[in-house]
Amino acid sequence: MKSGSNFLLAARQCEIAELEQLAQTCELVGVIARFIHALQRERGLSNIYLGSHGAQFTGQREQQILECQAAEAEVRRHLDQLDTGSRHARNGALLFSRVAVVLHALEGLPALRARIARQAMSAAEATAAMVKLVSGLLCVVFEAADTASDPKVSKALVAMFHFMQGKEFAGQERALGGRVFAAGCIDGASLQLWRHLVDSQQGCFQVYADCSDPRVLQADHAARDPAVLAEIERLRRIGCTVRGELDTALSRDWFHWCTRRIDEMKAVEDLLAAHLRELCGRRIEQAQGELRDQRAALDALSARAASQGAATPAPYGPHLERSLFSMVQEQSRRLQAIGDELDAVRTSLNERKLVERAKGLLMAHRQMSEEEAYKALRQMAMNQGRRLVDVAGNVLSLAEVLPAVR
Amino acid sequence: MKSGSNFLLAARQCEIAELEQLAQTCELVGVIARFIHALQRERGLSNIYLGSHGAQFTGQREQQILECQAAEAEVRRHLDQLDTGSRHARNGALLFSRVAVVLHALEGLPALRARIARQAMSAAEATAAMVKLVSGLLCVVFEAADTASDPKVSKALVAMFHFMQGKEFAGQERALGGRVFAAGCIDGASLQLWRHLVDSQQGCFQVYADCSDPRVLQADHAARDPAVLAEIERLRRIGCTVRGELDTALSRDWFHWCTRRIDEMKAVEDLLAAHLRELCGRRIEQAQGELRDQRAALDALSARAASQGAATPAPYGPHLERSLFSMVQEQSRRLQAIGDELDAVRTSLNERKLVERAKGLLMAHRQMSEEEAYKALRQMAMNQGRRLVDVAGNVLSLAEVLPAVR
């Protein structure tokens, strides 16, 4: 018959197993970050390659594709290690289904590259296809952050996700600006989109700053060259306000400075990944130490009970019972507190969930594709000068008065 | 190398495994309900036995203890079957630590019964000890409801938990009223507590009604004899308003009608447990059917791709890719929707969490025991004529201005 102490130790071992699984997920997040970075570079180069009708970056693009393929292989190696056989992964279902989306999207990548190589699509189309792939990869990171069972690790993953998402908006801005400067003029839609991308970056980096360890933020600060952002701001001002002809030569400047900025972000991302790894390792070690202590305390309790002549080690007598009881109570309370803290950390992910839900509603009721639904929300936000999440909330509050879907 | 379809199927299998684990937990909840019911009867009989100085219910009490022991053995059998070896149980840590608390408390039960038998404690003390044991068992049910991974099952568990908690308040009311009628008079504290127990029952049964299947509510309604509640209301009125001498003979009437009411509740509880079992079975069957369909669809896709002369089954060609992609997308969206629905169901558990957190705060800052902290909160609520959860919220909002605990 299992005793209270069996369950006490089992609870602790569950915690350790969850942390170990989490450590594996964090490793996966790290290699996904590297893969996304490689894809972002490829997207940037492909954009200019297409924009220049094949005149620019042909060799660099091919070189970058090789790097991308290496990073992809690394992601696939990590995915192969994910234990899809263990049926008890915490929220494994959602994580696995996000992975399925990514793997499916990757099947289409070689065909996409071939079309770009023979200039059979526009720069905007190529960007859109790669944005979609990156967004699928970011969904895996989001899921990892949302299902992490440790508040500290969860917070670090929330910071990592928002940093990666912010960097992706910066990458999209690089592509958009590249197209605008290459074309030599900007239209109203591009102007709105540009502003949206700048605002979205700010929002993401704010959450990242709120959730990050002060040492990470310090290292981040140290890694940045203030001249880079100044140059980008200058080019943004030119691209976004000059309504007439733009100097098409600025396209290369824009790409150069944006790439420097994104490379700086890459260094910070590596820091964040290292921090995550270290954090997981420390938490596992700590939980293992606590398990050892608890086991030792329980052994001592049984030994004392036996030396006091009790026939069976339990019940232990009033004194020992109180020690065991306080140990059990303390553990429940601690786990409860962890749950509360996790809920608090996850609220920073709720905004994204609201937007996802509003998108789903539009897809169901307006027969829109996912992209169309997102664009519709973004357009509403831009027209009304409000935040995307507020518009999403409004759409959802209308759900009750909408007719039921067939 | 694992493909998208591997992960698609793995996600589905995760869901099934979680449902199977959930079915096991629901079985455990069912036997816990039966055990609690037996403990409640034993508590009621012990109360009158002590109140009558051993003159009443001696034999019935001994008989009831045997029934209790049988129900306890059944709970232990189910606990032994819980897979503490599988380290990946969803939120296993918290569930296991709740179980540890219960098993530890059960160690003290034989000693408690011996003290009651030789009338070495008051009826109030005996009640308090058994209330604590039942509350530990209810914590296991709460945890099961809070960590269920299926919205429908989670909702049914939320209903079950609140019904069991309401029934427990009814049992405490039976004990309190029994003491009051046996003593022949009521003091201010008992009067306040009585009102609190009646209000708490109403709160619990309201959540139960909100979360329950209409068929369950209909069966509930059919199982009740309206005369029972009428008699109880009449006796409540006498006990709570007559300030002078009470007819001590009413003690037996009170016990009779309360017991009839609680036995009726027991019938409803059995219904709820059967409903839960059926629900889990149906959900598992459904998920298995969907897994079969999905597997068949994937096989058909590969076969078609092979017959179209593709060297490898993937990529499948544009048409088949779209089918696979929509399958993957649909699954992610469905799992996302499940997560949202779960969040909504769990909000009905938040009130209890708030109260737990406020209790923890008082214990830390005021060096109170758990019981003292709960009593303090309840007293504040009664004094201010407000709901317990509002008082708890107030206490928590003061947390920031309290000095840090050493």
PDB file of N, CA and C in Angstrom, chain B residues 115-194:
ATOM      1  N   ARG B 115     -10.495   7.990  20.795  1.00  0.00           N
ATOM      2  CA  ARG B 115     -10.769   9.076  21.747  1.00  0.00           C
ATOM      3  C   ARG B 115     -12.270   9.378  21.801  1.00  0.00           C
ATOM      4  N   ILE B 116     -12.909   9.346  20.630  1.00  0.00           N
ATOM      5  CA  ILE B 116     -14.356   9.594  20.623  1.00  0.00           C
ATOM      6  C   ILE B 116     -15.073   8.492  21.411  1.00  0.00           C
ATOM      7  N   ALA B 117     -14.664   7.223  21.175  1.00  0.00           N
ATOM      8  CA  ALA B 117     -15.332   6.084  21.834  1.00  0.00           C
ATOM      9  C   ALA B 117     -15.278   6.218  23.356  1.00  0.00           C
ATOM     10  N   ARG B 118     -14.132   6.657  23.900  1.00  0.00           N
ATOM     11  CA  ARG B 118     -14.058   6.801  25.358  1.00  0.00           C
ATOM     12  C   ARG B 118     -14.429   8.217  25.808  1.00  0.00           C
ATOM     13  N   GLN B 119     -15.091   8.964  24.926  1.00  0.00           N
ATOM     14  CA  GLN B 119     -15.600  10.322  25.215  1.00  0.00           C
ATOM     15  C   GLN B 119     -14.527  11.233  25.797  1.00  0.00           C
ATOM     16  N   ALA B 120     -13.309  11.129  25.197  1.00  0.00           N
ATOM     17  CA  ALA B 120     -12.197  11.938  25.695  1.00  0.00           C
ATOM     18  C   ALA B 120     -12.074  13.262  24.960  1.00  0.00           C
ATOM     19  N   MET B 121     -13.080  13.607  24.162  1.00  0.00           N
ATOM     20  CA  MET B 121     -13.054  14.911  23.485  1.00  0.00           C
ATOM     21  C   MET B 121     -14.489  15.402  23.305  1.00  0.00           C
ATOM     22  N   SER B 122     -14.623  16.738  23.058  1.00  0.00           N
ATOM     23  CA  SER B 122     -15.964  17.297  22.903  1.00  0.00           C
ATOM     24  C   SER B 122     -16.476  17.028  21.485  1.00  0.00           C
ATOM     25  N   ALA B 123     -17.784  17.167  21.327  1.00  0.00           N
ATOM     26  CA  ALA B 123     -18.391  16.991  20.000  1.00  0.00           C
ATOM     27  C   ALA B 123     -17.795  17.997  19.014  1.00  0.00           C
ATOM     28  N   ALA B 124     -17.566  19.241  19.478  1.00  0.00           N
ATOM     29  CA  ALA B 124     -17.027  20.276  18.588  1.00  0.00           C
ATOM     30  C   ALA B 124     -15.623  19.894  18.119  1.00  0.00           C
ATOM     31  N   GLU B 125     -14.798  19.375  19.040  1.00  0.00           N
ATOM     32  CA  GLU B 125     -13.434  18.966  18.667  1.00  0.00           C
ATOM     33  C   GLU B 125     -13.464  17.811  17.657  1.00  0.00           C
ATOM     34  N   ALA B 126     -14.313  16.829  17.939  1.00  0.00           N
ATOM     35  CA  ALA B 126     -14.416  15.676  17.034  1.00  0.00           C
ATOM     36  C   ALA B 126     -14.847  16.129  15.646  1.00  0.00           C
ATOM     37  N   THR B 127     -15.843  17.038  15.599  1.00  0.00           N
ATOM     38  CA  THR B 127     -16.306  17.551  14.304  1.00  0.00           C
ATOM     39  C   THR B 127     -15.172  18.243  13.567  1.00  0.00           C
ATOM     40  N   ALA B 128     -14.434  19.119  14.300  1.00  0.00           N
ATOM     41  CA  ALA B 128     -13.351  19.880  13.668  1.00  0.00           C
ATOM     42  C   ALA B 128     -12.326  18.939  13.039  1.00  0.00           C
ATOM     43  N   ALA B 129     -11.969  17.850  13.775  1.00  0.00           N
ATOM     44  CA  ALA B 129     -10.969  16.916  13.254  1.00  0.00           C
ATOM     45  C   ALA B 129     -11.467  16.245  11.979  1.00  0.00           C
ATOM     46  N   MET B 130     -12.753  15.874  11.959  1.00  0.00           N
ATOM     47  CA  MET B 130     -13.262  15.174  10.776  1.00  0.00           C
ATOM     48  C   MET B 130     -13.518  16.137   9.621  1.00  0.00           C
ATOM     49  N   VAL B 131     -13.853  17.394   9.946  1.00  0.00           N
ATOM     50  CA  VAL B 131     -14.005  18.408   8.897  1.00  0.00           C
ATOM     51  C   VAL B 131     -12.686  18.564   8.147  1.00  0.00           C
ATOM     52  N   LYS B 132     -11.594  18.534   8.905  1.00  0.00           N
ATOM     53  CA  LYS B 132     -10.272  18.715   8.320  1.00  0.00           C
ATOM     54  C   LYS B 132      -9.937  17.567   7.360  1.00  0.00           C
ATOM     55  N   LEU B 133     -10.262  16.356   7.776  1.00  0.00           N
ATOM     56  CA  LEU B 133     -10.010  15.189   6.934  1.00  0.00           C
ATOM     57  C   LEU B 133     -10.799  15.284   5.627  1.00  0.00           C
ATOM     58  N   VAL B 134     -12.086  15.618   5.753  1.00  0.00           N
ATOM     59  CA  VAL B 134     -12.934  15.741   4.558  1.00  0.00           C
ATOM     60  C   VAL B 134     -12.412  16.852   3.654  1.00  0.00           C
ATOM     61  N   SER B 135     -11.938  17.945   4.281  1.00  0.00           N
ATOM     62  CA  SER B 135     -11.451  19.053   3.463  1.00  0.00           C
ATOM     63  C   SER B 135     -10.218  18.641   2.660  1.00  0.00           C
ATOM     64  N   GLY B 136      -9.367  17.784   3.236  1.00  0.00           N
ATOM     65  CA  GLY B 136      -8.219  17.265   2.491  1.00  0.00           C
ATOM     66  C   GLY B 136      -8.658  16.418   1.306  1.00  0.00           C
ATOM     67  N   LEU B 137      -9.702  15.611   1.515  1.00  0.00           N
ATOM     68  CA  LEU B 137     -10.221  14.784   0.419  1.00  0.00           C
ATOM     69  C   LEU B 137     -10.823  15.659  -0.682  1.00  0.00           C
ATOM     70  N   LEU B 138     -11.511  16.728  -0.285  1.00  0.00           N
ATOM     71  CA  LEU B 138     -12.096  17.632  -1.279  1.00  0.00           C
ATOM     72  C   LEU B 138     -11.015  18.342  -2.088  1.00  0.00           C
ATOM     73  N   CYS B 139      -9.839  18.576  -1.447  1.00  0.00           N
ATOM     74  CA  CYS B 139      -8.723  19.198  -2.181  1.00  0.00           C
ATOM     75  C   CYS B 139      -8.281  18.327  -3.348  1.00  0.00           C
ATOM     76  N   VAL B 140      -8.326  17.002  -3.160  1.00  0.00           N
ATOM     77  CA  VAL B 140      -7.950  16.096  -4.255  1.00  0.00           C
ATOM     78  C   VAL B 140      -8.937  16.268  -5.412  1.00  0.00           C
ATOM     79  N   VAL B 141     -10.229  16.359  -5.076  1.00  0.00           N
ATOM     80  CA  VAL B 141     -11.253  16.536  -6.117  1.00  0.00           C
ATOM     81  C   VAL B 141     -11.053  17.883  -6.819  1.00  0.00           C
ATOM     82  N   PHE B 142     -10.749  18.915  -6.034  1.00  0.00           N
ATOM     83  CA  PHE B 142     -10.509  20.244  -6.603  1.00  0.00           C
ATOM     84  C   PHE B 142      -9.363  20.191  -7.613  1.00  0.00           C
ATOM     85  N   GLU B 143      -8.273  19.536  -7.215  1.00  0.00           N
ATOM     86  CA  GLU B 143      -7.095  19.440  -8.088  1.00  0.00           C
ATOM     87  C   GLU B 143      -7.453  18.715  -9.375  1.00  0.00           C
ATOM     88  N   ALA B 144      -8.252  17.651  -9.247  1.00  0.00           N
ATOM     89  CA  ALA B 144      -8.669  16.894 -10.429  1.00  0.00           C
ATOM     90  C   ALA B 144      -9.441  17.806 -11.379  1.00  0.00           C
ATOM     91  N   ALA B 145     -10.338  18.647 -10.828  1.00  0.00           N
ATOM     92  CA  ALA B 145     -11.128  19.549 -11.671  1.00  0.00           C
ATOM     93  C   ALA B 145     -10.232  20.598 -12.313  1.00  0.00           C
ATOM     94  N   ASP B 146      -9.245  21.059 -11.559  1.00  0.00           N
ATOM     95  CA  ASP B 146      -8.415  22.169 -12.034  1.00  0.00           C
ATOM     96  C   ASP B 146      -7.434  21.729 -13.106  1.00  0.00           C
ATOM     97  N   THR B 147      -7.092  20.444 -13.152  1.00  0.00           N
ATOM     98  CA  THR B 147      -6.061  20.013 -14.090  1.00  0.00           C
ATOM     99  C   THR B 147      -6.614  19.154 -15.221  1.00  0.00           C
ATOM    100  N   ALA B 148      -7.949  18.972 -15.249  1.00  0.00           N
ATOM    101  CA  ALA B 148      -8.530  18.168 -16.323  1.00  0.00           C
ATOM    102  C   ALA B 148      -8.253  18.842 -17.660  1.00  0.00           C
ATOM    103  N   SER B 149      -7.966  18.033 -18.684  1.00  0.00           N
ATOM    104  CA  SER B 149      -7.537  18.598 -19.965  1.00  0.00           C
ATOM    105  C   SER B 149      -8.667  18.669 -20.981  1.00  0.00           C
ATOM    106  N   ASP B 150      -9.853  18.278 -20.591  1.00  0.00           N
ATOM    107  CA  ASP B 150     -10.983  18.318 -21.517  1.00  0.00           C
ATOM    108  C   ASP B 150     -12.070  19.229 -20.946  1.00  0.00           C
ATOM    109  N   PRO B 151     -12.529  20.222 -21.732  1.00  0.00           N
ATOM    110  CA  PRO B 151     -13.460  21.206 -21.160  1.00  0.00           C
ATOM    111  C   PRO B 151     -14.750  20.580 -20.626  1.00  0.00           C
ATOM    112  N   LYS B 152     -15.329  19.618 -21.361  1.00  0.00           N
ATOM    113  CA  LYS B 152     -16.596  19.019 -20.916  1.00  0.00           C
ATOM    114  C   LYS B 152     -16.398  18.258 -19.610  1.00  0.00           C
ATOM    115  N   VAL B 153     -15.330  17.454 -19.556  1.00  0.00           N
ATOM    116  CA  VAL B 153     -15.061  16.685 -18.343  1.00  0.00           C
ATOM    117  C   VAL B 153     -14.712  17.634 -17.204  1.00  0.00           C
ATOM    118  N   SER B 154     -13.935  18.652 -17.516  1.00  0.00           N
ATOM    119  CA  SER B 154     -13.552  19.627 -16.500  1.00  0.00           C
ATOM    120  C   SER B 154     -14.800  20.290 -15.915  1.00  0.00           C
ATOM    121  N   LYS B 155     -15.737  20.645 -16.779  1.00  0.00           N
ATOM    122  CA  LYS B 155     -16.967  21.286 -16.330  1.00  0.00           C
ATOM    123  C   LYS B 155     -17.749  20.338 -15.406  1.00  0.00           C
ATOM    124  N   ALA B 156     -17.830  19.062 -15.815  1.00  0.00           N
ATOM    125  CA  ALA B 156     -18.540  18.082 -14.986  1.00  0.00           C
ATOM    126  C   ALA B 156     -17.830  17.908 -13.642  1.00  0.00           C
ATOM    127  N   LEU B 157     -16.491  17.979 -13.639  1.00  0.00           N
ATOM    128  CA  LEU B 157     -15.744  17.867 -12.382  1.00  0.00           C
ATOM    129  C   LEU B 157     -15.940  19.101 -11.505  1.00  0.00           C
ATOM    130  N   VAL B 158     -16.021  20.266 -12.146  1.00  0.00           N
ATOM    131  CA  VAL B 158     -16.288  21.496 -11.389  1.00  0.00           C
ATOM    132  C   VAL B 158     -17.658  21.378 -10.717  1.00  0.00           C
ATOM    133  N   ALA B 159     -18.645  20.879 -11.474  1.00  0.00           N
ATOM    134  CA  ALA B 159     -19.988  20.670 -10.905  1.00  0.00           C
ATOM    135  C   ALA B 159     -19.909  19.682  -9.736  1.00  0.00           C
ATOM    136  N   MET B 160     -19.209  18.581  -9.950  1.00  0.00           N
ATOM    137  CA  MET B 160     -19.080  17.544  -8.921  1.00  0.00           C
ATOM    138  C   MET B 160     -18.411  18.115  -7.673  1.00  0.00           C
ATOM    139  N   PHE B 161     -17.308  18.849  -7.870  1.00  0.00           N
ATOM    140  CA  PHE B 161     -16.606  19.410  -6.712  1.00  0.00           C
ATOM    141  C   PHE B 161     -17.528  20.324  -5.917  1.00  0.00           C
ATOM    142  N   HIS B 162     -18.230  21.206  -6.604  1.00  0.00           N
ATOM    143  CA  HIS B 162     -19.076  22.152  -5.875  1.00  0.00           C
ATOM    144  C   HIS B 162     -20.248  21.441  -5.202  1.00  0.00           C
ATOM    145  N   PHE B 163     -20.746  20.401  -5.858  1.00  0.00           N
ATOM    146  CA  PHE B 163     -21.812  19.648  -5.215  1.00  0.00           C
ATOM    147  C   PHE B 163     -21.303  18.988  -3.931  1.00  0.00           C
ATOM    148  N   MET B 164     -20.115  18.359  -4.029  1.00  0.00           N
ATOM    149  CA  MET B 164     -19.539  17.689  -2.857  1.00  0.00           C
ATOM    150  C   MET B 164     -19.243  18.698  -1.746  1.00  0.00           C
ATOM    151  N   GLN B 165     -18.725  19.879  -2.148  1.00  0.00           N
ATOM    152  CA  GLN B 165     -18.411  20.899  -1.150  1.00  0.00           C
ATOM    153  C   GLN B 165     -19.700  21.392  -0.495  1.00  0.00           C
ATOM    154  N   GLY B 166     -20.757  21.589  -1.299  1.00  0.00           N
ATOM    155  CA  GLY B 166     -22.044  22.021  -0.758  1.00  0.00           C
ATOM    156  C   GLY B 166     -22.609  20.976   0.209  1.00  0.00           C
ATOM    157  N   LYS B 167     -22.502  19.724  -0.186  1.00  0.00           N
ATOM    158  CA  LYS B 167     -22.980  18.629   0.663  1.00  0.00           C
ATOM    159  C   LYS B 167     -22.191  18.609   1.972  1.00  0.00           C
ATOM    160  N   GLU B 168     -20.892  18.896   1.892  1.00  0.00           N
ATOM    161  CA  GLU B 168     -20.072  18.921   3.105  1.00  0.00           C
ATOM    162  C   GLU B 168     -20.530  20.057   4.032  1.00  0.00           C
ATOM    163  N   PHE B 169     -20.850  21.212   3.454  1.00  0.00           N
ATOM    164  CA  PHE B 169     -21.380  22.301   4.283  1.00  0.00           C
ATOM    165  C   PHE B 169     -22.702  21.854   4.928  1.00  0.00           C
ATOM    166  N   ALA B 170     -23.522  21.108   4.161  1.00  0.00           N
ATOM    167  CA  ALA B 170     -24.782  20.595   4.716  1.00  0.00           C
ATOM    168  C   ALA B 170     -24.493  19.650   5.876  1.00  0.00           C
ATOM    169  N   GLY B 171     -23.431  18.838   5.718  1.00  0.00           N
ATOM    170  CA  GLY B 171     -23.048  17.926   6.796  1.00  0.00           C
ATOM    171  C   GLY B 171     -22.577  18.688   8.029  1.00  0.00           C
ATOM    172  N   GLN B 172     -21.808  19.749   7.801  1.00  0.00           N
ATOM    173  CA  GLN B 172     -21.358  20.567   8.935  1.00  0.00           C
ATOM    174  C   GLN B 172     -22.544  21.244   9.614  1.00  0.00           C
ATOM    175  N   GLU B 173     -23.513  21.625   8.797  1.00  0.00           N
ATOM    176  CA  GLU B 173     -24.714  22.248   9.372  1.00  0.00           C
ATOM    177  C   GLU B 173     -25.469  21.228  10.233  1.00  0.00           C
ATOM    178  N   ARG B 174     -25.536  19.986   9.721  1.00  0.00           N
ATOM    179  CA  ARG B 174     -26.191  18.932  10.512  1.00  0.00           C
ATOM    180  C   ARG B 174     -25.510  18.799  11.878  1.00  0.00           C
ATOM    181  N   ALA B 175     -24.171  18.778  11.862  1.00  0.00           N
ATOM    182  CA  ALA B 175     -23.427  18.618  13.117  1.00  0.00           C
ATOM    183  C   ALA B 175     -23.668  19.805  14.047  1.00  0.00           C
ATOM    184  N   LEU B 176     -23.592  21.022  13.468  1.00  0.00           N
ATOM    185  CA  LEU B 176     -23.771  22.229  14.288  1.00  0.00           C
ATOM    186  C   LEU B 176     -25.171  22.256  14.897  1.00  0.00           C
ATOM    187  N   GLY B 177     -26.190  22.053  14.039  1.00  0.00           N
ATOM    188  CA  GLY B 177     -27.568  22.066  14.524  1.00  0.00           C
ATOM    189  C   GLY B 177     -27.781  21.000  15.594  1.00  0.00           C
ATOM    190  N   GLY B 178     -27.188  19.832  15.356  1.00  0.00           N
ATOM    191  CA  GLY B 178     -27.301  18.747  16.339  1.00  0.00           C
ATOM    192  C   GLY B 178     -26.777  19.197  17.705  1.00  0.00           C
ATOM    193  N   ARG B 179     -25.595  19.847  17.702  1.00  0.00           N
ATOM    194  CA  ARG B 179     -25.026  20.334  18.964  1.00  0.00           C
ATOM    195  C   ARG B 179     -25.931  21.379  19.608  1.00  0.00           C
ATOM    196  N   VAL B 180     -26.437  22.301  18.789  1.00  0.00           N
ATOM    197  CA  VAL B 180     -27.278  23.391  19.312  1.00  0.00           C
ATOM    198  C   VAL B 180     -28.557  22.830  19.952  1.00  0.00           C
ATOM    199  N   PHE B 181     -29.246  21.942  19.217  1.00  0.00           N
ATOM    200  CA  PHE B 181     -30.491  21.392  19.751  1.00  0.00           C
ATOM    201  C   PHE B 181     -30.219  20.547  20.987  1.00  0.00           C
ATOM    202  N   ALA B 182     -29.098  19.778  20.961  1.00  0.00           N
ATOM    203  CA  ALA B 182     -28.769  18.937  22.121  1.00  0.00           C
ATOM    204  C   ALA B 182     -28.478  19.803  23.343  1.00  0.00           C
ATOM    205  N   ALA B 183     -27.825  20.973  23.116  1.00  0.00           N
ATOM    206  CA  ALA B 183     -27.498  21.866  24.228  1.00  0.00           C
ATOM    207  C   ALA B 183     -28.739  22.613  24.713  1.00  0.00           C
ATOM    208  N   GLY B 184     -29.750  22.752  23.853  1.00  0.00           N
ATOM    209  CA  GLY B 184     -30.984  23.426  24.251  1.00  0.00           C
ATOM    210  C   GLY B 184     -30.928  24.933  24.092  1.00  0.00           C
ATOM    211  N   CYS B 185     -29.803  25.472  23.587  1.00  0.00           N
ATOM    212  CA  CYS B 185     -29.723  26.922  23.355  1.00  0.00           C
ATOM    213  C   CYS B 185     -28.630  27.223  22.332  1.00  0.00           C
ATOM    214  N   ILE B 186     -28.686  28.451  21.794  1.00  0.00           N
ATOM    215  CA  ILE B 186     -27.698  28.834  20.777  1.00  0.00           C
ATOM    216  C   ILE B 186     -26.969  30.099  21.210  1.00  0.00           C
ATOM    217  N   ASP B 187     -25.639  30.137  20.986  1.00  0.00           N
ATOM    218  CA  ASP B 187     -24.899  31.377  21.296  1.00  0.00           C
ATOM    219  C   ASP B 187     -24.663  32.157  19.997  1.00  0.00           C
ATOM    220  N   GLY B 188     -24.130  33.357  20.147  1.00  0.00           N
ATOM    221  CA  GLY B 188     -23.958  34.252  18.990  1.00  0.00           C
ATOM    222  C   GLY B 188     -23.044  33.659  17.930  1.00  0.00           C
ATOM    223  N   ALA B 189     -21.929  33.043  18.369  1.00  0.00           N
ATOM    224  CA  ALA B 189     -20.962  32.494  17.425  1.00  0.00           C
ATOM    225  C   ALA B 189     -21.595  31.371  16.598  1.00  0.00           C
ATOM    226  N   SER B 190     -22.349  30.484  17.258  1.00  0.00           N
ATOM    227  CA  SER B 190     -22.991  29.377  16.540  1.00  0.00           C
ATOM    228  C   SER B 190     -24.011  29.909  15.551  1.00  0.00           C
ATOM    229  N   LEU B 191     -24.724  30.970  15.953  1.00  0.00           N
ATOM    230  CA  LEU B 191     -25.724  31.561  15.079  1.00  0.00           C
ATOM    231  C   LEU B 191     -25.068  32.071  13.795  1.00  0.00           C
ATOM    232  N   GLN B 192     -23.944  32.801  13.969  1.00  0.00           N
ATOM    233  CA  GLN B 192     -23.216  33.340  12.814  1.00  0.00           C
ATOM    234  C   GLN B 192     -22.723  32.219  11.923  1.00  0.00           C
ATOM    235  N   LEU B 193     -22.148  31.183  12.564  1.00  0.00           N
ATOM    236  CA  LEU B 193     -21.607  30.059  11.806  1.00  0.00           C
ATOM    237  C   LEU B 193     -22.725  29.362  11.026  1.00  0.00           C
ATOM    238  N   TRP B 194     -23.884  29.201  11.680  1.00  0.00           N
ATOM    239  CA  TRP B 194     -25.016  28.545  11.021  1.00  0.00           C
ATOM    240  C   TRP B 194     -25.391  29.290   9.737  1.00  0.00           C
TER     241      TRP B 194
END
